[in-house]
Every structure is written in structure tokens, then in C-alpha cells.
Short mmCIF file of C-alpha atoms in Angstrom, two decimals:
data_model
loop_
_atom_site.label_atom_id
_atom_site.label_comp_id
_atom_site.label_asym_id
_atom_site.label_seq_id
_atom_site.Cartn_x
_atom_site.Cartn_y
_atom_site.Cartn_z
CA MET W 9 -5.95 -1.58 -43.48
CA GLN W 10 -8.96 -3.24 -42.10
CA ILE W 11 -8.68 -5.74 -39.07
CA THR W 12 -11.45 -7.83 -37.83
CA ILE W 13 -11.72 -8.20 -33.94
CA SER W 14 -13.44 -11.14 -32.50
CA LEU W 15 -14.06 -11.80 -28.86
CA ARG W 16 -12.62 -14.99 -27.30
CA GLY W 17 -15.08 -17.18 -25.24
CA LYS W 18 -18.77 -17.65 -25.54
CA SER W 19 -19.54 -14.02 -26.32
CA GLN W 20 -22.49 -13.64 -28.64
CA LYS W 21 -21.31 -10.20 -29.94
CA PRO W 22 -20.43 -10.34 -33.61
CA PRO W 23 -16.96 -9.27 -34.70
CA VAL W 24 -16.03 -5.56 -35.32
CA THR W 25 -13.79 -4.10 -38.03
CA VAL W 26 -11.51 -1.23 -37.28
CA ASP W 27 -9.57 0.88 -39.85
CA LEU W 28 -5.84 1.58 -39.08
CA PRO W 29 -2.74 2.89 -41.11
CA GLU W 30 -0.36 0.30 -42.23
CA ASP W 31 2.43 1.59 -39.64
CA SER W 32 0.04 1.28 -36.55
CA THR W 33 1.16 -0.26 -33.34
CA VAL W 34 -0.49 -2.62 -30.83
CA ASP W 35 -1.42 0.40 -28.72
CA ASP W 36 -3.20 2.05 -31.84
CA LEU W 37 -5.16 -1.08 -32.29
CA LYS W 38 -6.27 -1.11 -28.70
CA LYS W 39 -7.40 2.50 -28.91
CA ALA W 40 -9.39 1.81 -32.10
CA ILE W 41 -11.21 -1.20 -30.27
CA TYR W 42 -12.00 1.10 -27.39
CA LYS W 43 -13.54 3.69 -29.71
CA LYS W 44 -15.76 1.04 -31.20
CA ILE W 45 -16.56 -0.91 -27.98
CA PRO W 46 -16.24 1.64 -25.06
CA LYS W 47 -16.51 -1.20 -22.50
CA PHE W 48 -13.10 -2.49 -23.66
CA TYR W 49 -10.57 0.22 -22.53
CA PRO W 50 -7.02 -0.63 -23.49
CA ASP W 51 -5.90 -2.10 -20.04
CA ARG W 52 -8.81 -4.40 -20.04
CA GLN W 53 -7.84 -5.97 -23.37
CA ARG W 54 -5.52 -8.80 -24.31
CA LEU W 55 -5.09 -9.23 -28.18
CA SER W 56 -3.61 -12.28 -29.81
CA TYR W 57 -2.95 -13.24 -33.39
CA ASN W 58 -2.17 -16.82 -34.45
CA GLU W 59 -2.21 -17.79 -30.82
CA LYS W 60 0.53 -15.26 -30.20
CA THR W 61 -0.14 -12.45 -27.59
CA LEU W 62 0.49 -8.92 -28.96
CA GLN W 63 2.86 -6.72 -26.78
CA GLU W 64 2.02 -3.11 -26.17
CA GLY W 65 4.26 -0.60 -28.16
CA LYS W 66 5.18 -3.13 -30.84
CA PRO W 67 4.27 -2.37 -34.51
CA LEU W 68 1.63 -4.71 -36.03
CA LYS W 69 3.67 -5.60 -39.00
CA GLU W 70 6.08 -7.30 -36.50
CA TYR W 71 3.32 -9.97 -36.16
CA ASP W 72 2.73 -10.05 -39.96
CA ILE W 73 -0.86 -8.49 -39.38
CA THR W 74 -2.08 -7.24 -42.66
CA ASN W 75 -5.43 -6.17 -44.36
CA GLY W 76 -8.30 -8.55 -43.52
CA ASP W 77 -6.61 -10.31 -40.77
CA ASN W 78 -8.45 -11.57 -37.63
CA VAL W 79 -7.25 -10.54 -34.15
CA VAL W 80 -8.62 -12.19 -31.15
CA LEU W 81 -9.73 -10.06 -28.08
CA LYS W 82 -9.90 -11.60 -24.57
CA ASP W 83 -11.68 -9.39 -22.01
CA LEU W 84 -9.46 -9.18 -18.90
CA GLY W 85 -12.44 -7.79 -16.79
CA PRO W 86 -12.31 -4.68 -14.76
CA GLN W 87 -8.94 -3.35 -14.07
CA ILE W 88 -7.29 -1.30 -11.05
CA SER W 89 -3.84 0.39 -11.42
CA TRP W 90 -0.88 -1.08 -9.60
CA LYS W 91 -0.29 2.09 -7.85
CA MET W 92 -3.82 2.25 -6.46
CA VAL W 93 -3.41 -1.46 -5.41
CA PHE W 94 -0.20 -0.66 -3.46
CA LEU W 95 -1.71 2.36 -1.82
CA ILE W 96 -4.62 0.42 -0.49
CA GLU W 97 -2.32 -2.39 0.56
CA TYR W 98 -0.20 -0.15 2.74
CA LEU W 99 -2.95 2.08 3.82
CA GLY W 100 -4.50 -0.90 5.89
CA PRO W 101 -1.64 -1.11 8.47
CA LEU W 102 -1.39 2.67 8.62
CA LEU W 103 -4.96 2.79 9.82
CA ILE W 104 -5.08 -0.34 11.86
CA HIS W 105 -2.08 -0.02 14.02
CA PRO W 106 -3.27 3.44 15.46
CA ILE W 107 -6.62 1.96 16.27
CA PHE W 108 -5.02 -0.92 18.44
CA TYR W 109 -2.42 1.64 19.91
CA TYR W 110 -4.59 4.57 20.87
CA PHE W 111 -7.99 2.73 21.62
CA LYS W 112 -6.55 0.06 23.90
CA SER W 113 -9.05 0.51 26.55
CA GLN W 114 -11.94 -0.07 24.05
CA ILE W 115 -10.30 -3.05 22.53
CA TYR W 116 -8.63 -4.81 25.37
CA GLY W 117 -11.04 -3.70 28.09
CA GLU W 118 -8.45 -2.22 30.26
CA ASN W 119 -6.31 0.92 30.26
CA PHE W 120 -2.69 0.57 30.66
CA GLU W 121 0.70 2.34 29.97
CA HIS W 122 2.54 1.16 26.72
CA SER W 123 6.00 -0.15 27.27
CA GLN W 124 9.10 1.19 25.49
CA MET W 125 9.02 -1.97 23.24
CA GLN W 126 5.28 -1.36 22.25
CA LYS W 127 6.17 2.45 21.49
CA PHE W 128 9.25 1.91 19.43
CA THR W 129 7.60 -1.07 17.54
CA PHE W 130 4.58 1.17 16.65
CA TYR W 131 6.87 3.89 15.43
CA MET W 132 8.94 1.60 13.28
CA ILE W 133 5.82 -0.02 11.58
CA MET W 134 4.25 3.45 10.94
CA ALA W 135 7.53 4.63 9.40
CA HIS W 136 7.73 1.58 7.46
CA PHE W 137 4.36 1.82 5.72
CA GLY W 138 4.55 5.53 5.54
CA LYS W 139 7.70 5.29 3.45
CA ARG W 140 5.97 2.76 1.33
CA GLU W 141 3.13 5.14 0.63
CA ILE W 142 5.58 7.86 -0.39
CA GLU W 143 7.62 5.64 -2.57
CA THR W 144 4.35 4.36 -4.41
CA LEU W 145 3.29 7.99 -5.08
CA PHE W 146 6.75 9.49 -6.04
CA VAL W 147 9.34 6.74 -6.73
CA HIS W 148 8.09 3.48 -8.22
CA ARG W 149 7.51 3.09 -11.94
CA PHE W 150 5.34 0.12 -12.92
CA SER W 151 6.09 -2.14 -15.74
CA HIS W 152 2.53 -3.36 -15.58
CA GLY W 153 -0.38 -0.66 -15.59
CA THR W 154 -3.20 -2.63 -14.15
CA MET W 155 -4.24 -5.93 -12.57
CA PRO W 156 -7.78 -7.50 -12.18
CA PHE W 157 -9.77 -5.66 -9.71
CA MET W 158 -10.68 -8.49 -7.67
CA ASN W 159 -7.06 -9.30 -7.00
CA VAL W 160 -6.84 -6.21 -4.63
CA PHE W 161 -8.72 -8.09 -1.92
CA LYS W 162 -6.35 -11.04 -2.15
CA ASN W 163 -3.28 -8.81 -2.21
CA SER W 164 -4.58 -6.57 0.53
CA PHE W 165 -5.09 -9.58 2.99
CA HIS W 166 -1.35 -10.11 3.42
CA TYR W 167 -0.99 -6.53 4.75
CA HIS W 168 -4.59 -5.78 6.32
CA ALA W 169 -4.73 -9.01 8.19
CA LEU W 170 -1.01 -10.23 8.82
CA SER W 171 0.78 -7.10 9.31
CA GLY W 172 -2.25 -5.10 10.28
CA ILE W 173 -4.96 -6.78 12.62
CA ASN W 174 -2.87 -9.86 13.74
CA LEU W 175 0.36 -8.00 14.43
CA ALA W 176 -1.27 -5.08 16.09
CA TYR W 177 -3.33 -7.03 18.42
CA TRP W 178 -0.59 -9.18 19.75
CA VAL W 179 1.87 -6.43 20.03
CA TYR W 180 -0.07 -3.59 21.69
CA GLY W 181 -2.05 -5.84 24.27
CA PRO W 182 -1.72 -5.43 28.05
CA TRP W 183 0.50 -8.58 28.32
CA ASN W 184 3.22 -6.36 26.73
CA ALA W 185 2.48 -3.31 28.76
CA SER W 186 4.95 -1.29 30.84
CA GLY W 187 6.09 -3.31 33.88
CA THR W 188 5.34 -6.69 32.36
CA LEU W 189 8.24 -9.27 32.10
CA SER W 190 7.51 -9.79 28.33
CA SER W 191 8.13 -6.04 27.52
CA VAL W 192 11.52 -5.71 29.14
CA ARG W 193 14.15 -4.71 26.74
CA GLU W 194 17.64 -3.36 27.51
CA GLU W 195 18.16 0.15 26.23
CA TRP W 196 21.03 -0.67 24.10
CA PHE W 197 19.09 -3.54 22.48
CA ILE W 198 16.18 -1.20 21.74
CA TRP W 199 18.49 1.23 20.04
CA THR W 200 20.38 -1.30 18.20
CA CYS W 201 17.16 -2.69 16.60
CA VAL W 202 16.18 0.87 15.70
CA ALA W 203 19.62 1.53 14.12
CA VAL W 204 19.25 -1.80 12.02
CA PHE W 205 15.84 -0.75 10.96
CA VAL W 206 16.87 2.78 9.89
CA TYR W 207 20.00 1.43 8.09
CA ALA W 208 17.68 -1.15 6.29
CA GLN W 209 14.98 1.35 5.29
CA ILE W 210 17.67 3.79 3.89
CA SER W 211 19.34 0.99 1.96
CA ASN W 212 15.96 -0.11 0.74
CA PHE W 213 15.03 3.41 -0.37
CA SER W 214 18.39 3.57 -2.22
CA THR W 215 17.72 0.55 -4.17
CA HIS W 216 14.29 1.76 -5.36
CA ILE W 217 15.84 4.87 -6.65
CA THR W 218 18.38 2.90 -8.55
CA LEU W 219 15.49 0.90 -10.15
CA ARG W 220 13.41 4.05 -10.92
CA ASN W 221 16.46 5.59 -12.77
CA LEU W 222 16.80 2.50 -14.87
CA ARG W 223 13.26 3.07 -16.52
CA PRO W 224 12.41 6.39 -18.26
CA PRO W 225 8.96 7.43 -17.44
CA GLY W 226 6.09 5.79 -19.53
CA THR W 227 8.38 2.95 -20.77
CA ARG W 228 9.06 -0.73 -20.06
CA VAL W 229 12.76 -0.31 -20.64
CA ARG W 230 14.90 -3.06 -18.85
CA LYS W 231 18.55 -2.63 -18.03
CA ILE W 232 21.08 -4.30 -15.77
CA PRO W 233 20.95 -2.54 -12.37
CA TYR W 234 24.20 -1.63 -10.82
CA GLY W 235 25.24 0.14 -7.60
CA TYR W 236 24.73 -0.18 -3.84
CA GLY W 237 23.24 -3.67 -3.12
CA PHE W 238 23.17 -4.82 -6.60
CA GLU W 239 26.77 -6.03 -6.83
CA LEU W 240 25.85 -8.91 -4.36
CA VAL W 241 22.17 -9.76 -5.32
CA SER W 242 19.73 -9.15 -8.13
CA CYS W 243 17.01 -7.92 -5.62
CA PRO W 244 18.58 -6.03 -2.73
CA ASN W 245 15.40 -4.21 -2.11
CA TYR W 246 13.80 -7.38 -0.93
CA PHE W 247 16.89 -8.21 1.02
CA PHE W 248 16.76 -4.99 2.77
CA GLU W 249 13.08 -5.26 3.37
CA THR W 250 13.66 -8.55 5.08
CA VAL W 251 16.43 -6.99 7.40
CA ALA W 252 14.11 -4.12 8.30
CA TRP W 253 11.28 -6.56 9.46
CA ILE W 254 13.80 -8.82 11.37
CA SER W 255 14.68 -5.72 13.42
CA ILE W 256 10.96 -5.33 14.14
CA CYS W 257 10.64 -8.91 14.93
CA ALA W 258 13.74 -8.89 17.24
CA LEU W 259 12.46 -5.94 19.24
CA SER W 260 8.83 -6.97 19.59
CA GLN W 261 9.63 -10.69 19.95
CA SER W 262 6.06 -11.25 18.57
CA LEU W 263 5.07 -14.49 16.91
CA ALA W 264 2.64 -12.63 14.76
CA ALA W 265 5.69 -10.48 13.33
CA TRP W 266 7.77 -13.47 12.75
CA PHE W 267 4.77 -15.10 10.97
CA PHE W 268 4.43 -11.99 8.77
CA ILE W 269 7.99 -11.93 7.50
CA VAL W 270 8.27 -15.71 7.09
CA VAL W 271 5.18 -15.46 4.78
CA GLY W 272 6.47 -12.27 3.15
CA PHE W 273 9.97 -13.59 2.68
CA PHE W 274 8.69 -16.71 1.02
CA GLN W 275 6.97 -14.64 -1.56
CA MET W 276 9.92 -12.23 -1.99
CA TYR W 277 11.98 -15.34 -2.50
CA LEU W 278 9.84 -16.31 -5.32
CA TRP W 279 9.77 -12.96 -6.94
CA ALA W 280 13.59 -12.71 -6.67
CA ILE W 281 14.27 -16.08 -8.13
CA LYS W 282 11.94 -15.23 -11.19
CA LYS W 283 13.55 -11.71 -11.62
CA HIS W 284 17.08 -13.28 -11.27
CA LYS W 285 16.37 -15.78 -14.01
CA ALA W 286 14.80 -13.20 -16.14
CA TYR W 287 17.87 -10.95 -15.92
CA ARG W 288 20.19 -13.78 -16.84
CA LYS W 289 18.18 -14.84 -19.61
CA GLU W 290 17.68 -11.29 -21.18
CA PHE W 291 21.24 -10.07 -20.52
CA LYS W 292 24.13 -12.39 -21.76
CA ASP W 293 26.61 -10.20 -19.89
CA TYR W 294 24.66 -10.34 -16.53
CA PRO W 295 27.18 -10.68 -13.58
CA LYS W 296 27.40 -14.34 -12.77
CA ASN W 297 28.53 -13.88 -9.13
CA ARG W 298 25.33 -12.25 -8.11
CA LYS W 299 22.79 -14.16 -5.90
CA ALA W 300 18.90 -13.65 -6.18
CA ILE W 301 18.13 -12.24 -2.77
CA ILE W 302 20.67 -13.10 0.12
CA PRO W 303 24.35 -12.28 -0.60
CA PHE W 304 26.50 -15.34 -1.13
CA MET W 305 23.72 -17.71 -0.32
CA ILE W 306 20.64 -17.63 -2.45
#
């Protein structure tokens, strides 16, 4: 069958026609368009028919598209993979914190010995973002392949600026150096913070493995998650992420750390509520006693 493709917007380009078998899918249509117009690789396309967006993987006949019909193409602009976005986001703090930690005399204009608080905070932050990079490479499976390229700068600001430059500058400064009053922490308190951090990170990793196992590679399958953490909340990964950062905040007692987690938790709260509602809408047998992000509360 022949399908006409017209560009949405003020494009002066004439419509193009593609030939496809009757049993073709939306993915097949996107590939055919890409062959005709190489600029529009599949991830850059949003297709619609009769004002309804065409979902990847679905057959065209599900939308009643037949020979001679017109499908509208919207150009989403240059795209970047979600995996690459996450790698860039988490790489920022992994590079920024060592700069402030090891080049203290160049940054602060004086040499000093780091306190126990500064050392352990540094190790915890590096471990946290190192874990995130590993999970991005080997654990996470993304339901959405790409996002607009320009969004990477907005997304990276949260990590590069708030948990990177702002946090590193205030935590590793001479005002928290060894011997200063602000750096004094009891040994038991330091190790309690470390223990809570390790527990939260292991728990967070466990929930990510559970989510990974729900979705076969290369699919967008959605199932009800069960297991550790999920019996109480829909998004235990966000909950344990928050607990891990609270341990860093408690150890460092830095306003910059608290500011980062307040901003981060607000965003995770919005995501959790959205996912929680989506679960309940999609699955009629979804557990009614689950909260979204904080057990027994929210």
C-alpha cells in the first residue's frame, strides 16, 4: 500500500510517498521514511494519523491506515539517547568533586588537611555516582530511547551545578578542615551515616534489578513490580535514593547537600506520583495499600 507523508508546520518540502506491505508496523513506516529522507532517523520522528499519535511497535491497521492515506510527520529535532544523557549527568560530579578535593590549595588559596567528615563525604559521593554510572551501562533498560539533544544541558544542570560545583565547594573548603569546630563528628556518628548509606545504596540497587527483570531487552513491557521495597511503595528506588542522600546530608551538615536533596526529592516525588497513578490506571489488580514514594505516608 502507498502512504503519503506530509510534514507538520511551515515546511516547504512537498509530501513524500512510501510503499509498504499491508501488515506493516509503525516501526516499518518510520524506517521507510528514513530511507526517503535520511535527515529523519526514526527517533526524530513523531507520526500521527487523524490527530492520533502512532505508537512504535503497533500495526498500522490498528489505526485504520489504508492505501492512499496521509500520515503527518513532526520533526522532533536532533535526539540523544537516554543512556548517554544519564552518563553525562553522573559524570559531572565524578569529575568535579575530585577537582575540589585534590586541588584545594589552588581553589581555596591555602593548603590544609581534610577532616574525617570531608573524607567520608567524598568517598560516599564518589561511590554514589560511580554506582549510577555502572547501573546506566549494565542495569537500566529505558522505555524511551531518546530525548531532544538540547535537554541534556537542562538535565545536567541539576547534577553538575547542585551536586557538583555547589556541593563540592562548600563541603571541601578550609572551614571544614581537620581541627575546625564545624568538622567535628563523633566516630559512632560517622559510621552510622556510612552504614545507612551502604544499606540505602544496596537497597536501591536491588530495586533497580527488580525493575530490569520486569522488562525483556528491547521491549516496553510493563508489569506490576513485586519484591523488596515494592510491597510498601511504587517507587522504592526513589525512597532509598533519598535515604542515601539524607545520610550524606547528616554527615556533612551542609546546606548545599540539603538543598540538592530537597530539589531532587521534589522531582522524584512528582515522578513517583505519576508512575503510581499510571500503575493503578493500567493494572486493575494493583495493590491498593501501596503508597507512591514514602512508606505509609505518600
